[in-house]
Coordinates of C-alpha atoms in Angstrom, one line a residue:
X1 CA 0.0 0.0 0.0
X2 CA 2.7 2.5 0.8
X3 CA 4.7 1.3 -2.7
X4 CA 0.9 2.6 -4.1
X5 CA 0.9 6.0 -2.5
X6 CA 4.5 6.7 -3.7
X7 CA 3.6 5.8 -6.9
X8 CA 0.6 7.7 -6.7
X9 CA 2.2 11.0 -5.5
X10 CA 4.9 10.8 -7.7
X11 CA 2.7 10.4 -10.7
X12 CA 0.5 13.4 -9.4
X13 CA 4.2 15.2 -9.0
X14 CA 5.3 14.7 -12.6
X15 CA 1.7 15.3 -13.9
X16 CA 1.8 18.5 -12.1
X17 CA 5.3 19.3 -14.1
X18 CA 3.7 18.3 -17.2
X19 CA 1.3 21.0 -16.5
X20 CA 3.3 23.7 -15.9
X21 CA 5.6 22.8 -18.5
X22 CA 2.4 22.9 -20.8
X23 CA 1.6 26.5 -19.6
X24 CA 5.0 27.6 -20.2
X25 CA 5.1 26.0 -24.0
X26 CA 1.7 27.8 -24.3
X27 CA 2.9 31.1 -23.0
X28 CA 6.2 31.2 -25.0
X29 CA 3.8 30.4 -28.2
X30 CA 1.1 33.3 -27.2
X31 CA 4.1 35.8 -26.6
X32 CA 5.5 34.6 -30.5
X33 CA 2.5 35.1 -32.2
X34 CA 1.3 38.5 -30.1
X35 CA 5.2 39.8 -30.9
X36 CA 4.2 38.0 -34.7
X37 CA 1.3 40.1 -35.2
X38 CA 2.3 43.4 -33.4
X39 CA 5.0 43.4 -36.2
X40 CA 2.8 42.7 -38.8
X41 CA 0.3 45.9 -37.9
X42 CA 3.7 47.6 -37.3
X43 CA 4.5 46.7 -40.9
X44 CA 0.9 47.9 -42.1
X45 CA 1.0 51.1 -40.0
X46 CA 4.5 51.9 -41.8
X47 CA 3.0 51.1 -45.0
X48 CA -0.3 53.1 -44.6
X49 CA 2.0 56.0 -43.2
X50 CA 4.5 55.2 -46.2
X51 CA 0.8 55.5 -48.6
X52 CA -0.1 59.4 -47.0
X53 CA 3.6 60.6 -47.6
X54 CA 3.6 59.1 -51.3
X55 CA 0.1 60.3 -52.8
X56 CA 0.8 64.3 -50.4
X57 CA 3.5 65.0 -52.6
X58 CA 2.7 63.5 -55.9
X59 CA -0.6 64.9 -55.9
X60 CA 0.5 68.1 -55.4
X61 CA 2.4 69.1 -58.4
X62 CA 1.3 66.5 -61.0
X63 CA 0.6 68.8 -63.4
X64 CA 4.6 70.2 -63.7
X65 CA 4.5 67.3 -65.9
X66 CA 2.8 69.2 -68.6
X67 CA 4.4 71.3 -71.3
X68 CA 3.2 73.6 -73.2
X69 CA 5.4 72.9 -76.7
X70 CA 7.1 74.8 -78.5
X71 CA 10.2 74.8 -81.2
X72 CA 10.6 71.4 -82.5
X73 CA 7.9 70.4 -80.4
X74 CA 4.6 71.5 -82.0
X75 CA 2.0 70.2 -79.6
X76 CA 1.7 70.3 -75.7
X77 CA 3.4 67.1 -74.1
X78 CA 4.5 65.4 -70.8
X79 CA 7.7 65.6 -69.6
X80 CA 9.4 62.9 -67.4
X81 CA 10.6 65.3 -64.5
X82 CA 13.6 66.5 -62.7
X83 CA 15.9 69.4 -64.2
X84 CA 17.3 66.8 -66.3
X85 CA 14.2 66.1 -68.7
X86 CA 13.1 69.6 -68.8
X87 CA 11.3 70.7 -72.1
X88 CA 12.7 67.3 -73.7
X89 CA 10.2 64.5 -74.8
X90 CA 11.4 61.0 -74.3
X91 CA 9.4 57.8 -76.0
X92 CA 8.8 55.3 -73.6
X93 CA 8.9 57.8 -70.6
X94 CA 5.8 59.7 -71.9
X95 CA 4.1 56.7 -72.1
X96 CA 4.4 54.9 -68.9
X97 CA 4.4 58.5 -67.3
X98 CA 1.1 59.2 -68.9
X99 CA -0.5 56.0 -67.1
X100 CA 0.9 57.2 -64.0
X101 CA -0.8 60.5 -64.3
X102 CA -4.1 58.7 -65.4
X103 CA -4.1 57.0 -62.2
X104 CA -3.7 60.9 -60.4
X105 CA -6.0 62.0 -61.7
X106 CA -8.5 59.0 -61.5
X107 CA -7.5 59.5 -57.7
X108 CA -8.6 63.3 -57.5
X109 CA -8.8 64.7 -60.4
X110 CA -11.9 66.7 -61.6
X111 CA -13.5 66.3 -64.9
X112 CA -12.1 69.3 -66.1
X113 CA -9.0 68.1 -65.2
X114 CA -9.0 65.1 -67.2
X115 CA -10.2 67.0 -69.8
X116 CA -7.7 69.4 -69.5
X117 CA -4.8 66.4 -69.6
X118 CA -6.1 65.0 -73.0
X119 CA -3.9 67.7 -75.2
X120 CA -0.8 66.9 -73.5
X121 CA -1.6 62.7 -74.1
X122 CA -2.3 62.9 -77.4
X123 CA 0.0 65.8 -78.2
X124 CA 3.0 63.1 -76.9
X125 CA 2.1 60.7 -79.9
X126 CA 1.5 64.0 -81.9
X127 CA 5.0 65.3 -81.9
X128 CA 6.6 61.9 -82.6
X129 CA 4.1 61.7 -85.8
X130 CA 5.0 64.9 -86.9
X131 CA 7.8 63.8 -88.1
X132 CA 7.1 60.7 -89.5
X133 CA 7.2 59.8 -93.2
X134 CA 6.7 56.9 -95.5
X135 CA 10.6 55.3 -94.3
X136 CA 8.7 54.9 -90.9
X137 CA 12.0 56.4 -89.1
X138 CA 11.0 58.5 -86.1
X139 CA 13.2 59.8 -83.2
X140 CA 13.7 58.8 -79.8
X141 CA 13.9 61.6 -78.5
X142 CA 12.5 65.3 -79.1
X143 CA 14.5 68.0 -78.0
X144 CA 12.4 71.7 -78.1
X145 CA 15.6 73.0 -80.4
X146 CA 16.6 70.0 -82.1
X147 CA 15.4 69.4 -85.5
X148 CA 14.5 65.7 -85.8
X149 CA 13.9 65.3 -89.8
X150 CA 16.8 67.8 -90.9
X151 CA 19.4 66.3 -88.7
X152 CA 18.7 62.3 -88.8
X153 CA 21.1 59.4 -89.3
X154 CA 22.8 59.0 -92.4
X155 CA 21.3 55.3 -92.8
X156 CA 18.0 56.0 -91.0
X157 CA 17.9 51.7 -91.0
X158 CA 21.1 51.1 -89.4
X159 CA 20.0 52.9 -85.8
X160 CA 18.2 52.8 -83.2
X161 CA 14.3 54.6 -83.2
X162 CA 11.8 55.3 -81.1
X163 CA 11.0 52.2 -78.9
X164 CA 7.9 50.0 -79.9
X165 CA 5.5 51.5 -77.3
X166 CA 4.1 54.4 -79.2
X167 CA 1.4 52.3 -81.0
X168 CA 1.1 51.3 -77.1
X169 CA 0.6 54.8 -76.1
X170 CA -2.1 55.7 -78.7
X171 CA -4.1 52.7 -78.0
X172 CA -3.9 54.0 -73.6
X173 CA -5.1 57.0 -74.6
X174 CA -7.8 56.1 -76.7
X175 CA -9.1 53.5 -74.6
X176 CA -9.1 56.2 -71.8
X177 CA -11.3 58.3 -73.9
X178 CA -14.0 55.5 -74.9
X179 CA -12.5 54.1 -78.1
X180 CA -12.4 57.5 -79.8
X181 CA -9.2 57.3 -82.0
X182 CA -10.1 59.7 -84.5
X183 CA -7.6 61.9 -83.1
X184 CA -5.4 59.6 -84.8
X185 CA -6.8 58.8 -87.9
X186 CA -4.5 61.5 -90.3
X187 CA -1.8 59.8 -88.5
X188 CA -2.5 56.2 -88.8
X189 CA -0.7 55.7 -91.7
X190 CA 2.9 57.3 -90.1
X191 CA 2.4 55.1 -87.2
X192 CA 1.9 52.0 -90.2
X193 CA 5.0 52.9 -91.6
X194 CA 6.8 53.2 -88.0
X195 CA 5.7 49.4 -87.4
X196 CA 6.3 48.2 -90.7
X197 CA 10.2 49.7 -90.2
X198 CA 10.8 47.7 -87.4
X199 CA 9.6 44.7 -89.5
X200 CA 11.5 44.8 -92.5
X201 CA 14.8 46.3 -91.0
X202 CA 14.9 45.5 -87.1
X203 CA 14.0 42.1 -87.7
X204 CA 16.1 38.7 -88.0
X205 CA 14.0 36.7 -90.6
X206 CA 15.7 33.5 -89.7
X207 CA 14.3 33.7 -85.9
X208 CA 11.6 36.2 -86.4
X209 CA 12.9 38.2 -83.2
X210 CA 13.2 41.6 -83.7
X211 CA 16.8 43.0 -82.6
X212 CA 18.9 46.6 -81.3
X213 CA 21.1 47.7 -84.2
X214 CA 23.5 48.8 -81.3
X215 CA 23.7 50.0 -77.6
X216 CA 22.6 53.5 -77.9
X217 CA 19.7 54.6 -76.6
X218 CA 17.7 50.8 -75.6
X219 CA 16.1 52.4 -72.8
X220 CA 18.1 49.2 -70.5
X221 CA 21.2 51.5 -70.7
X222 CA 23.8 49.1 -70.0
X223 CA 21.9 45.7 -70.0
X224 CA 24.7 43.1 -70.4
X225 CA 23.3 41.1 -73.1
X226 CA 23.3 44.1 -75.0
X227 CA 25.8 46.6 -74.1
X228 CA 29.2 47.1 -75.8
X229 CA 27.9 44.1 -78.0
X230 CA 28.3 43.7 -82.1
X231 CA 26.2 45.6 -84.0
X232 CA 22.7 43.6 -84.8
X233 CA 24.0 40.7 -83.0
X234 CA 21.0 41.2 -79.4
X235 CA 17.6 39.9 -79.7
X236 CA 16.5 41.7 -76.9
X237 CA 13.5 39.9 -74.6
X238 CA 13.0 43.4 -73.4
X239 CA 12.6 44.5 -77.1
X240 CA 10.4 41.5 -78.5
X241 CA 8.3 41.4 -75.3
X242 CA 7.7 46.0 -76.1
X243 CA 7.3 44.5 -79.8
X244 CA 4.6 41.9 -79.1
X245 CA 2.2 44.6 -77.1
X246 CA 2.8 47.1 -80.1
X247 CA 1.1 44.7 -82.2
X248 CA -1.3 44.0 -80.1
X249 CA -2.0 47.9 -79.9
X250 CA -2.1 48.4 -83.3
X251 CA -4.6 45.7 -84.1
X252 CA -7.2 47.9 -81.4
X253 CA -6.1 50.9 -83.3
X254 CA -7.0 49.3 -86.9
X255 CA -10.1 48.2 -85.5
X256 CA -11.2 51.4 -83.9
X257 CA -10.6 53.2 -87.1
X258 CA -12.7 50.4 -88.8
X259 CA -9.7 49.2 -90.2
X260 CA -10.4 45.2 -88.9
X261 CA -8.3 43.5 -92.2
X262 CA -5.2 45.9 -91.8
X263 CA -5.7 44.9 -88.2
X264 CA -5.9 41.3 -89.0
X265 CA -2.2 41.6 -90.7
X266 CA -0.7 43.1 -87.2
X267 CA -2.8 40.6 -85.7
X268 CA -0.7 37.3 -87.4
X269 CA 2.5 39.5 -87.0
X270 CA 1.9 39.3 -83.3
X271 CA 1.3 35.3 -83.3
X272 CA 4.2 34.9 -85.4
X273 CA 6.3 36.8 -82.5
X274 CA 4.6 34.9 -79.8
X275 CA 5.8 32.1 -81.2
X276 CA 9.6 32.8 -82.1
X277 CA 9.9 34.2 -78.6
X278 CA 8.6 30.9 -77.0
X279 CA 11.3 28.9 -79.7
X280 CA 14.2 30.5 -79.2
X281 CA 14.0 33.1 -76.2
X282 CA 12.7 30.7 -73.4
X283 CA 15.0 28.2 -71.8
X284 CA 13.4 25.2 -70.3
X285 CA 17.3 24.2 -68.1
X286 CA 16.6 27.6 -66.4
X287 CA 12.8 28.3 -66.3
X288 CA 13.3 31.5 -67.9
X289 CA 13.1 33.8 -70.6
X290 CA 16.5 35.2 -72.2
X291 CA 17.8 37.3 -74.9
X292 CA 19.4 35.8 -77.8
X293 CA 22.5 36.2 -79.7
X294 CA 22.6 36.1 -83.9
X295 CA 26.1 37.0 -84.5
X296 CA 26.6 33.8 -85.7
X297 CA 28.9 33.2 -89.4
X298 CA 26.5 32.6 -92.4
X299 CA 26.6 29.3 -94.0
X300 CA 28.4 29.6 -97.2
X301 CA 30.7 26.9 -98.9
X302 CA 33.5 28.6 -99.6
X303 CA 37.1 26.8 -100.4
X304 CA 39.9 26.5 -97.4
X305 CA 43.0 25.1 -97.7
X306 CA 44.3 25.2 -94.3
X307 CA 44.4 21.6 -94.1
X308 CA 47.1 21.5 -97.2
X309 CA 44.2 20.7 -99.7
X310 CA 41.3 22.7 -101.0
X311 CA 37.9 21.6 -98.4
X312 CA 34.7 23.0 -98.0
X313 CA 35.0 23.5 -94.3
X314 CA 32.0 22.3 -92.2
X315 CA 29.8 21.3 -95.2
X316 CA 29.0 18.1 -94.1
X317 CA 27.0 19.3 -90.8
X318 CA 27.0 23.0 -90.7
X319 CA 24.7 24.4 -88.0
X320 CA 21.4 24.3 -88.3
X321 CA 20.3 26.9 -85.4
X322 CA 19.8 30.3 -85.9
X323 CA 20.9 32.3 -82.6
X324 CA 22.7 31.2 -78.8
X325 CA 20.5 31.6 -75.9
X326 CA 22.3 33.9 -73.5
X327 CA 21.6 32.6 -70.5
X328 CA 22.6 36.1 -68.4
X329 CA 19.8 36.5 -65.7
X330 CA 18.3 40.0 -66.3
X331 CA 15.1 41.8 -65.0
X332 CA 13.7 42.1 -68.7
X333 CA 13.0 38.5 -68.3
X334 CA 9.7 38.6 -66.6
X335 CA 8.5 41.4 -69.3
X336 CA 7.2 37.6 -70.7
X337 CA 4.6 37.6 -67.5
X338 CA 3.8 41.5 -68.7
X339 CA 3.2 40.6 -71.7
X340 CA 1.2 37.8 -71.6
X341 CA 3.8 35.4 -73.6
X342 CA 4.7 32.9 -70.7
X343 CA 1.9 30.1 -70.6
X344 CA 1.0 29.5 -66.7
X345 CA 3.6 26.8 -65.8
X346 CA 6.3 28.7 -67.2
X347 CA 4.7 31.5 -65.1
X348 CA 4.9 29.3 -62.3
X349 CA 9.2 28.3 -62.6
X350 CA 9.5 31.6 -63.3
X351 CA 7.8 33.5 -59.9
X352 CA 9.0 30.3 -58.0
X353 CA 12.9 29.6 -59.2
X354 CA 13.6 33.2 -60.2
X355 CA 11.3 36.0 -58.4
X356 CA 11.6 34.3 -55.1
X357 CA 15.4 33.6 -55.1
X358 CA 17.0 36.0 -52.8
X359 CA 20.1 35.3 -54.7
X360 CA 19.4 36.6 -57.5
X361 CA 16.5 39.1 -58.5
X362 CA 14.7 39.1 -54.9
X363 CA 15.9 41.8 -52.9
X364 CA 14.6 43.8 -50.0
X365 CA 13.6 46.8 -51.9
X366 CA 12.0 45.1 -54.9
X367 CA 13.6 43.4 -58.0
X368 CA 17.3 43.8 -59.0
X369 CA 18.0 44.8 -62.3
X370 CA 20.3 42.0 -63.0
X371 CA 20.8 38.8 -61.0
X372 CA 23.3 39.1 -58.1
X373 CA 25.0 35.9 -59.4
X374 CA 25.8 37.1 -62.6
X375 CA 29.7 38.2 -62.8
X376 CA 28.9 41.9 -64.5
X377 CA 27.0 42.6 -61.2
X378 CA 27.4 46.2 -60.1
X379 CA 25.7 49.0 -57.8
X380 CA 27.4 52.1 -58.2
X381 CA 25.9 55.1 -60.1
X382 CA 26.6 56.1 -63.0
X383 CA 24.4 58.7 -65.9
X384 CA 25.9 57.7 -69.5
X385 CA 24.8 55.4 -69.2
X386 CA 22.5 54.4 -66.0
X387 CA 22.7 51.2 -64.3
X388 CA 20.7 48.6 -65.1
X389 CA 23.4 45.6 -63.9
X390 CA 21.7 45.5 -60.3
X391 CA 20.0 48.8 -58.6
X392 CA 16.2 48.8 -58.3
X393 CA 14.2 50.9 -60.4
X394 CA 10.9 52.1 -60.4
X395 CA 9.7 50.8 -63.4
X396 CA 11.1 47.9 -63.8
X397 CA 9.5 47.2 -60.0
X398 CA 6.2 48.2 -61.6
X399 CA 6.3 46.1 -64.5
X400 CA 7.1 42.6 -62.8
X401 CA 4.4 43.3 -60.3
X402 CA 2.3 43.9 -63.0
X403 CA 3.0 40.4 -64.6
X404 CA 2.8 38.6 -61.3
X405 CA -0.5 40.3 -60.9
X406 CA -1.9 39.4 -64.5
X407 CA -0.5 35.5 -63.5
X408 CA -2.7 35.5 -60.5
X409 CA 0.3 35.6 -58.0
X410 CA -1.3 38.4 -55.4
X411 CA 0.9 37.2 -52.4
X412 CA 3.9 38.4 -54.7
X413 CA 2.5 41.1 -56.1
X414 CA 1.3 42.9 -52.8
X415 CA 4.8 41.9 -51.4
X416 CA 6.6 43.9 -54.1
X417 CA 4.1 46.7 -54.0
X418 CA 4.9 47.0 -50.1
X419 CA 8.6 46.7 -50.7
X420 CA 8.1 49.9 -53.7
X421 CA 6.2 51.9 -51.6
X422 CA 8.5 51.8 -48.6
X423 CA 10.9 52.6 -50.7
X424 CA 10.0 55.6 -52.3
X425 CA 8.1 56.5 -49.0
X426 CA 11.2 56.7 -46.9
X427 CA 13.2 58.8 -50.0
X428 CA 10.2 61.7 -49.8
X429 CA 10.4 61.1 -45.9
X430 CA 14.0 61.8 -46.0
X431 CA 14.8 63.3 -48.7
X432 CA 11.7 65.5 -50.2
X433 CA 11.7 63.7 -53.8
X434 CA 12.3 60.4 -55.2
X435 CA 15.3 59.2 -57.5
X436 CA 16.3 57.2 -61.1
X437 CA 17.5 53.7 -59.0
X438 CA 18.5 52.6 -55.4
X439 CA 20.2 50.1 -53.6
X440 CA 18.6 47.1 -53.5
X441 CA 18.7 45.7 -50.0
X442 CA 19.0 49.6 -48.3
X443 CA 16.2 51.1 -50.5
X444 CA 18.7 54.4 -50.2
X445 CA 18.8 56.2 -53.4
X446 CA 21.5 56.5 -56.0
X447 CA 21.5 59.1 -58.3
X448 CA 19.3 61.9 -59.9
X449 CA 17.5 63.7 -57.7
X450 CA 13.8 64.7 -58.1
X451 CA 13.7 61.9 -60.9
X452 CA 9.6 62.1 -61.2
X453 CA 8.6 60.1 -64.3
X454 CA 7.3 56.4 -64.4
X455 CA 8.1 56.4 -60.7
X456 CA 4.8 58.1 -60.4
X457 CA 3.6 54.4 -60.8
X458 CA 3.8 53.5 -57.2
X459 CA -0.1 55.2 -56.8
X460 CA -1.6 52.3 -59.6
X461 CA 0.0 50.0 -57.4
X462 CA -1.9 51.5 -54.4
X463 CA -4.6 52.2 -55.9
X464 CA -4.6 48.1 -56.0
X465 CA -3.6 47.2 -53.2
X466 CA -6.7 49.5 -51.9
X467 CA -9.2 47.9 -54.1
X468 CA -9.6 50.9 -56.2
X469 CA -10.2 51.5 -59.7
X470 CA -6.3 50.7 -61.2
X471 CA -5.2 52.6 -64.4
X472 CA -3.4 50.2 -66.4
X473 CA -1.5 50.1 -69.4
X474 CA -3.1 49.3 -72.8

C-alpha cells in the first residue's frame, strides 16, 4: 500500500510538471504570435503611413508634368521630371508617365481636369508623328531646339528609333477616352510605316525576333546582353516582349478606325512573334526567358586550304540553329509575365525559381535589375549610361508586379508593391523627392535627384492594393 501511495504521488508530481511545463510551451507560443502580429500591424502602420507621404507630394504638383510645346515640339506634351528632362520629350517615358498620371487624376482629379490632360496625351504621340514619313524612321527623343527630320542618321535603318511602345501609347489614350481614336486617324498611316520599319529592317527573318542595331539609346542603358555588343547581334527579350504589345495595340487601333483587315495583318504578326519568342527566347534548363545572340557566321561553302588541300569547311554538318541563348539572368525577363507570352507553368518556374530567389533578383527593396549571381553585377551610379546591372528601379519594380498580378500571383505582387512603396516613402520622408535607382537591400537612393517620371507608378500599385479603380497600361 505505501509502494501505491509513492507511486501515486509521484505520478501526481510529474503530472503537475507536465502542467506547468504545458503553460509555459503555451505562454512562450502566445508571446511569439502576439510579438508576430504586433509586427505585422507595425508593418501595415509603416506602410499606410509610407501611402499618405507618397500620394501628399505627388498629388500636389502633378501637373509640372505638362508642357506647353514649342520649337521642335509642336504640340503640348508630358515631360518625365527633374531638371534633367526639362522641355525634352522621351518615347517610352511619356508613355508609362502618362499611365501614371491617369491613375492621379482618377485619384482626385476633376473632370475638367481630365479633360484638361487629353492635349498633352495625345500631343506626346502627336509630336513623334510629326515627323514621320513613309521610311517609318522616327526619333527617340524630341529636344524643343533640335530638328528631328533635318538632322537624322545617315542610314535612318542602321540605328536605333523610337521604342515600340508608341502604338502602345495611342491605344492607352484612346481607350481612356471610350474608343475614340479619331484623333489619330490622319496619323494612322505614319504610325503603319513606323511598325512596318521595325519589320523589314529591325527584324532577323531567320528567328523572327526583332533586334537593337547597337547599344545606344535601348532604354536598358547598360543591359549586359546588350551593351558594348556587335552591332545587330541582341535579340533583346526586353525588345520582342515592347514588340509583341505594339502589335497587339495596333490591331485595337486598326479596328477602332474600322480598319479590322489591316488589323488582322498586325494581328498574325503578333502570333508569329509569340511564337519565335517561346522557340528561341525561353529556356526550359533555367525556367526563364532570355535574350538571344545572332552574330553567328553565315553558311556559305566557300574553299579552305588550311588543311594543305582545298575543303569545303563544315559542309558536311553545318549548323542548323539560328541564334545562342544567352543565359545572363536580367530583369527584362519577366516582361514575358507583362506581356502575356509565358503560358501559366512557365509563369509558375518563373515566380518560384527566379522571383523568389534571394540570390538573384529578390531583394529587400523590390527586383534587381540583374541577378546578383551574374559576374557583370554592379551597384554604383553612373548617368551615361544608368545602371541597369543591379539597382532597383521604379519601373522595372512596376512592371514585374504587373506580370505577377496578371498570373494571379497576389501574395507576390502585394509583397513587391509594399517593398516599392517603402521605398519611395522613406526617400520623400528623408529626402523631399524620389530618385532614377536605389540600392537594393537599403532602398537608399542613388543618383538623380527629383527623378519624377514612371516612378509616379507607385499610386496604380496602391490604388490596387486599396481595391480601387487601377489605371493600367493598354
Amino acid at each position: 500500500m505505501e509502494w501505491n501511495k509513492n507511486v501515486k504521488s509521484s505520478i501526481v508530481i510529474i503530472n503537475f510538471k507536465n502542467v506547468i511545463m504545458i503553460q509555459k510551451n503555451i505562454l512562450l507560443i502566445l508571446a511569439i504570435l502576439i510579438n508576430f502580429f504586433s509586427a505585422q500591424s507595425q508593418e501595415k502602420d509603416a506602410v499606410s503611413d509610407y501611402i499618405s507621404i507618397i500620394k501628399s507630394n505627388i498629388y500636389k504638383d502633378y501637373k509640372g508634368m505638362y508642357r506647353k510645346g514649342g520649337g521642335s515640339l509642336v504640340y503640348p506634351f508630358l515631360t518625365p521630371g527633374s531638371n534633367q528632362y526639362d522641355n525634352v520629350l522621351w518615347d517610352w517615358d511619356s508613355w508609362l508617365s502618362n499611365i501614371a498620371l491617369r491613375q492621379i487624376l482618377s485619384d482626385i482629379g476633376s473632370q475638367k481636369d481630365k479633360q484638361e490632360a487629353i492635349k498633352y496625351e495625345q500631343g506626346c504621340v502627336l509630336n513623334f508623328l510629326h515627323y514621320g514619313d513613309w521610311d517609318g524612321y522616327l526619333p527617340i527623343v524630341i529636344w524643343e531646339d533640335s530638328k528631328p527630320r533635318d538632322i537624322r542618321p545617315e542610314n535612318i535603318y542602321n540605328v536605333n528609333m523610337h521604342k515600340p511602345v508608341l502604338a502602345q501609347h495611342a491605344a492607352f489614350i484612346t481607350q481612356t477616352n471610350d474608343g475614340d481614336a479619331e484623333w489619330l486617324r490622319e496619323k494612322f498611316y505614319h504610325l503603319q510605316a513606323f511598325v512596318n520599319n521595325y519589320k523589314s529592317h529591325h527584324r532577323n527573318q531567320a528567328t523572327g525576333l526583332y533586334y537593337w542595331q547597337n547599344d545606344v539609346a535601348i532604354g536598358v542603358d547598360n543591359d549586359p546582353a546588350t551593351f558594348f555588343r556587335p552591332e545587330k547581334s541582341s535579340a533583346s527579350i526586353y525588345l520582342n516582349c515592347l514588340m509583341y504589345k505594339e502589335l497587339e495595340a495596333m490591331v485595337y487601333l486598326a479596328k477602332q478606325l474600322n480598319q479590322s483587315a489591316i488589323g488582322a495583318e498586325f494581328a498574325n504578326d503578333a502570333l508569329a512573334l509569340k511564337a519565335a519568342i517561346q522557340k528561341n527566347c525561353w529556356d526550359e534548363r533555367d525556367g526563364f526567358f532570355y535574350s538571344v545572340d545572332l552574330n553567328l557566321k553565315p553558311i556559305d561553302n566557300h574553299q579552305d586550304t588550311t588543311l594543305g588541300r582545298s575543303f569545303i569547311i563544315h559542309s558536311g554538318y553545318p549548323r542548323d540553329y539560328d541564334c545562342l541563348i544567352q543565359r545572363i539572368g536580367v530583369w527584362s525577363g519577366f516582361l514575358a509575365l507583362w506581356a502575356g507570352i509565358a503560358t501559366p507553368e512557365q509563369a509558375d518556374r518563373m515566380v518560384k525559381e527566379h522571383y523568389s530567389n534571394t540570390k538573384t533578383f529578390n531583394a529587400a527593396s523590390g527586383v534587381r535589375t540583374l541577378s546578383k549571381m551574374e559576374k557583370m553585377y554592379s551597384l554604383r551610379a553612373s548617368a551615361n549610361p544608368s545602371n541597369w546591372r543591379g539597382p532597383v528601379w521604379g519601373i522595372s519594380n512596376y512592371m514585374v508586379f504587373k506580370g505577377l498580378e496578371k498570373y494571379g500571383y497576389k501574395k507576390e505582387a502585394s509583397e513587391l508593391a509594399e517593398k516599392t512603396i517603402k521605398m519611395f516613402g522613406k526617400d520623400f520622408q528623408k529626402n523631399g523627392a524620389l530618385h532614377e535607382y536605389y540600392e537594393p537591400e537599403t532602398g537608399e537612393p542613388l543618383l538623380n535627384k527629383g527623378f519624377q517620371n514612371w516612378n509616379y507608378l507607385v499610386l496604380n500599385m496602391i490604388a490596387w492594393l486599396e481595391n480601387k479603380k487601377t489605371v493600367a497600361e493598354f
